[in-house]
mmCIF file of C-alpha atoms in Angstrom:
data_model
loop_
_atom_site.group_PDB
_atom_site.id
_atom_site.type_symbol
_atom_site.label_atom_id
_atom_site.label_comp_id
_atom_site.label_asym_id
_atom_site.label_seq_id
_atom_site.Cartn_x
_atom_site.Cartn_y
_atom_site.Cartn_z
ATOM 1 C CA UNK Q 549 125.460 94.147 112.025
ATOM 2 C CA UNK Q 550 126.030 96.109 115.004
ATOM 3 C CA UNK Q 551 127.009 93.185 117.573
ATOM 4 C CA UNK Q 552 127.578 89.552 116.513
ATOM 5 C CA UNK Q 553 126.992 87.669 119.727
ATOM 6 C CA UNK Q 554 125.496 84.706 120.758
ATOM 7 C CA UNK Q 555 125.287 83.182 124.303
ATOM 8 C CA UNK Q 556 122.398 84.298 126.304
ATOM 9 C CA UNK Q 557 124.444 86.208 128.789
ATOM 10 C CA UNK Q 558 125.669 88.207 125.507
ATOM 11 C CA UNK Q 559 122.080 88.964 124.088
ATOM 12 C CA UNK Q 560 120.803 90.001 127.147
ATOM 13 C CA UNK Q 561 123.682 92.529 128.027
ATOM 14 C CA UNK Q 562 123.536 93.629 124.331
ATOM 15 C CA UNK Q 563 119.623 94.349 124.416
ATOM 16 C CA UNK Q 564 120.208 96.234 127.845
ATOM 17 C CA UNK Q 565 122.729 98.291 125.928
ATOM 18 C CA UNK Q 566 120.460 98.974 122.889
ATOM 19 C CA UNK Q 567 117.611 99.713 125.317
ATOM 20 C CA UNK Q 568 119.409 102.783 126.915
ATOM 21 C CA UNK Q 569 120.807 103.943 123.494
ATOM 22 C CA UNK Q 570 117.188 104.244 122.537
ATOM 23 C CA UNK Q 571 115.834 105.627 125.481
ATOM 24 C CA UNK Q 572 118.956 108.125 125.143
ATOM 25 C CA UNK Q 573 118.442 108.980 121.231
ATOM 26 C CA UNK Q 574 114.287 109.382 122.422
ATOM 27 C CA UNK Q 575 115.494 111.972 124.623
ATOM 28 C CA UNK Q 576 117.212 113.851 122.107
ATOM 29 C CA UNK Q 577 114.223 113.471 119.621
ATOM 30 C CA UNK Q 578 111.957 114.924 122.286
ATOM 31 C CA UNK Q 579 114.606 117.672 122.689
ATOM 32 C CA UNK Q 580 115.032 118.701 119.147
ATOM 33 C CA UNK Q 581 111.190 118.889 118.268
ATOM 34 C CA UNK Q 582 110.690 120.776 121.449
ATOM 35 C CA UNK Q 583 113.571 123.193 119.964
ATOM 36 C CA UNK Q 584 112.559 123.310 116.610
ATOM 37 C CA UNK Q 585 108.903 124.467 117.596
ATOM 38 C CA UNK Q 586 110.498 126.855 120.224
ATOM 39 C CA UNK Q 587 113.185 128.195 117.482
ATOM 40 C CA UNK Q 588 112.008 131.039 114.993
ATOM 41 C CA UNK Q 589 114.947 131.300 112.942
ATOM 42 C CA UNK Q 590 114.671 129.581 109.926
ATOM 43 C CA UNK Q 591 118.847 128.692 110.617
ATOM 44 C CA UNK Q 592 117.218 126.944 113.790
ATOM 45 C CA UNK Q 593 114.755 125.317 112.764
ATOM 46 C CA UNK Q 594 117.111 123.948 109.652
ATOM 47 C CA UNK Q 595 119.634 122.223 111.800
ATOM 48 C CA UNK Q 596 116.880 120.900 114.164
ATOM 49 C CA UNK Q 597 115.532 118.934 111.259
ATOM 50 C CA UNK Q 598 118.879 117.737 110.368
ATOM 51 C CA UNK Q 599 119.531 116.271 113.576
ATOM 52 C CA UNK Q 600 116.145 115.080 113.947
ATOM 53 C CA UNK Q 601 116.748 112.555 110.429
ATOM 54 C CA UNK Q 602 119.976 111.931 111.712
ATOM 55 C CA UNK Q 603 118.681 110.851 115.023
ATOM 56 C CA UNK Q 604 115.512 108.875 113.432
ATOM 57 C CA UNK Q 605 117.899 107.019 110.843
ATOM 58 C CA UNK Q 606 120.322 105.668 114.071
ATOM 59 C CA UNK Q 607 117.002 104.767 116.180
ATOM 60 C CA UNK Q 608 115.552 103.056 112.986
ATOM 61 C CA UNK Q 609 118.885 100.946 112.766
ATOM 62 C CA UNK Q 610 119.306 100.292 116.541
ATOM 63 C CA UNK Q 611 116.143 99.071 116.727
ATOM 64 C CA UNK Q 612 116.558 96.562 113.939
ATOM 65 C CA UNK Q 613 119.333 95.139 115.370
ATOM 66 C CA UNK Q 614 117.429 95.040 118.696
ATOM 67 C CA UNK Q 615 114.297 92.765 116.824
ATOM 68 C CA UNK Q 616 117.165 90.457 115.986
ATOM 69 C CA UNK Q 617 118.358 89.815 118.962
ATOM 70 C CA UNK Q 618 115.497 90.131 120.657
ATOM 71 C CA UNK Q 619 114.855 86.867 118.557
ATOM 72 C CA UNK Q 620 117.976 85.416 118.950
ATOM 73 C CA UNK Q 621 117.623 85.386 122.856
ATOM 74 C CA UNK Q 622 114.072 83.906 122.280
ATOM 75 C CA UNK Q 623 115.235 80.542 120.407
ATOM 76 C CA UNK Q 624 117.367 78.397 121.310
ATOM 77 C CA UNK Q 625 117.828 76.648 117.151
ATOM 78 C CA UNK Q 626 121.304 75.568 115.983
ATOM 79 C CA UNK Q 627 122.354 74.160 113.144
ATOM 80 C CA UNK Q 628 125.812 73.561 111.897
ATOM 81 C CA UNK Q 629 127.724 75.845 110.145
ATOM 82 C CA UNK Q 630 131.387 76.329 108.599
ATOM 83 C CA UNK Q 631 133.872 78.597 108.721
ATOM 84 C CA UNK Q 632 135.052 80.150 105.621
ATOM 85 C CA UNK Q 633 137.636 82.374 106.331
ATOM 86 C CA UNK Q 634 137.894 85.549 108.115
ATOM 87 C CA UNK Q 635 136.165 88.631 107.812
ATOM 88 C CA UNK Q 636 135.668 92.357 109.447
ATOM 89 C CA UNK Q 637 132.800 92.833 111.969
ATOM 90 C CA UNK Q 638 131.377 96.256 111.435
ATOM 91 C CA UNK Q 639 132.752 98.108 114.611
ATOM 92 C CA UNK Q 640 134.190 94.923 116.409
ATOM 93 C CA UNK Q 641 137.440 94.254 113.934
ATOM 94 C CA UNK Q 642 138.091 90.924 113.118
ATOM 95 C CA UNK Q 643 135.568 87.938 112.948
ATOM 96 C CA UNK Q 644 135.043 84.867 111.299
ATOM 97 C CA UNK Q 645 133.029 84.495 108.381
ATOM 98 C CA UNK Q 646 130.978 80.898 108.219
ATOM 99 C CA UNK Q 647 127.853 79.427 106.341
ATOM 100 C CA UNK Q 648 124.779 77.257 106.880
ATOM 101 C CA UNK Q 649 121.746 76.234 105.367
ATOM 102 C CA UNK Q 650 118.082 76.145 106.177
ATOM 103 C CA UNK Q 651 115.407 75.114 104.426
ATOM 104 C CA UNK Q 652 117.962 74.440 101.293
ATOM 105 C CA UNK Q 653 118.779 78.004 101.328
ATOM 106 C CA UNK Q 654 122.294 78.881 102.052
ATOM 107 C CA UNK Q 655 123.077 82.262 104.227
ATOM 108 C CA UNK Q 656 126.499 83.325 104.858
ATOM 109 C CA UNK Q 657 127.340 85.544 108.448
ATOM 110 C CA UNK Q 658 130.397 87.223 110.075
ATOM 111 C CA UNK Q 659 130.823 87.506 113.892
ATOM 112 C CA UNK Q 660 133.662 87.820 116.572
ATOM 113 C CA UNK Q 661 135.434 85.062 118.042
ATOM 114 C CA UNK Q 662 135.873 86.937 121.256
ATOM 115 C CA UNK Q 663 136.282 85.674 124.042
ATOM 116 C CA UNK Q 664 137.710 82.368 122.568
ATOM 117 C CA UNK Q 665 141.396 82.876 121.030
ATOM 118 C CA UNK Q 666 141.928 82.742 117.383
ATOM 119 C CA UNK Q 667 144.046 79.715 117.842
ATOM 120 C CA UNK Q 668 141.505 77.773 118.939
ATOM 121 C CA UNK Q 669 139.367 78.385 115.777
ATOM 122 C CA UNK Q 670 139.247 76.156 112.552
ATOM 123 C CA UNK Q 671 139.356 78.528 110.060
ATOM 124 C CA UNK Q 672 138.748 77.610 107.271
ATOM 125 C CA UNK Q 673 136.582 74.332 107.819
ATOM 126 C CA UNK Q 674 135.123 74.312 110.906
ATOM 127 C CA UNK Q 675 132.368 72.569 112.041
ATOM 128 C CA UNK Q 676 130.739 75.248 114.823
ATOM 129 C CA UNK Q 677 126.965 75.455 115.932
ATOM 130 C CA UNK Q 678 124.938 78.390 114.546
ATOM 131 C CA UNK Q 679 121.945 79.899 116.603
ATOM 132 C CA UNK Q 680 119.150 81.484 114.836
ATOM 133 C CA UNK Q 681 115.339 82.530 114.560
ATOM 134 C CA UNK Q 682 112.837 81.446 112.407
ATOM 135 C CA UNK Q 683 112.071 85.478 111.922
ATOM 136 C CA UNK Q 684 115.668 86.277 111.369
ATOM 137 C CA UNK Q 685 117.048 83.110 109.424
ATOM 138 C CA UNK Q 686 119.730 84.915 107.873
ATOM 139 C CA UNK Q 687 121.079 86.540 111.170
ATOM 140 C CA UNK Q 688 122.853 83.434 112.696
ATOM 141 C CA UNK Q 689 125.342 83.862 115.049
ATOM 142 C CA UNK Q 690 128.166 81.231 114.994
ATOM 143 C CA UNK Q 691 129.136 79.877 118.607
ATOM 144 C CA UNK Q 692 132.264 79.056 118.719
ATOM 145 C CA UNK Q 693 132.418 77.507 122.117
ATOM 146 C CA UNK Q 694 129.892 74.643 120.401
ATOM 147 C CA UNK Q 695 132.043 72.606 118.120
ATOM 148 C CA UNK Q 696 129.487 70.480 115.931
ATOM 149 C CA UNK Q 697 130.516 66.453 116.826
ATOM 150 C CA UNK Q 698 130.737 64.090 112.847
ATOM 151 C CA UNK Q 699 127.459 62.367 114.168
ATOM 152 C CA UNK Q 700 125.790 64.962 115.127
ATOM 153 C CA UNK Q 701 125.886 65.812 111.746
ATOM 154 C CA UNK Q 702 124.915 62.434 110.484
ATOM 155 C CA UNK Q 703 122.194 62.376 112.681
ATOM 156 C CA UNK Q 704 120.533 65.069 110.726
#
């Protein structure tokens, strides 16, 4: 996962971002089929193609991560979850594994804890909301600014 976020205000920012990294990365797909058709070299052409995958793998897994949240900021489904321990988030350092279930079918997720201080975390333990999509079950982002109350759970 790219970015493990959650509130609103997050998703939104973070689909803004991924919407200019795409339109960006379109731009330099134009570019390179323009230059690969304009190049005669066969040297050219070569490296063209190269950085045409290259580009069409990174805009294949933008995009994915941009359905996701795109989903994410479309629901507004919790369900509790528990922290597990902590974990890496790819390009964001340090998160905080946790785990629910839906449906009977357990999913396990690692996100950032930013901006609330480690400190204030449970870890491991915790009783913290998860938001999710029906499309995107396992993608659930853990908010850690919504600790999950004992009846809440109860009430289940």
């Amino acid at each position: 996962m790219l970015l493990n976020i959650v509130t609103d205000d997050e998703l939104l920012t973070s689909q803004i971002v991924k919407t200019i990294l795409l339109v960006i990365l379109g731009i330099g797909i134009i570019y390179n089929i323009f230059r690969f058709v304009r190049t005669e070299s066969g040297r050219g052409k070569f490296i063209s193609i190269v950085i045409l995958i290259f580009l069409f793998t990174v805009v294949w897994f933008v995009y994915m991560q941009y359905r996701i949240e795109a989903a994410l900021l479309k629901t507004h489904l919790y369900i509790p979850g528990t922290t597990m321990g902590y974990c890496s988030a790819f390009g964001e350092g340090q998160g905080v594994e946790f785990e629910y279930e839906i449906s009977g079918k357990k999913f396990r997720g690692c996100n950032t804890f930013h901006p609330i201080s480690k400190d204030s975390i449970k870890v491991p333990g915790g009783k913290y909301w998860v938001r999710y999509s029906v499309k995107f079950p396992g993608e659930g982002r853990m908010d850690f600014q919504k600790p999950v109350k004992q009846n809440a759970i109860t009430n289940l």
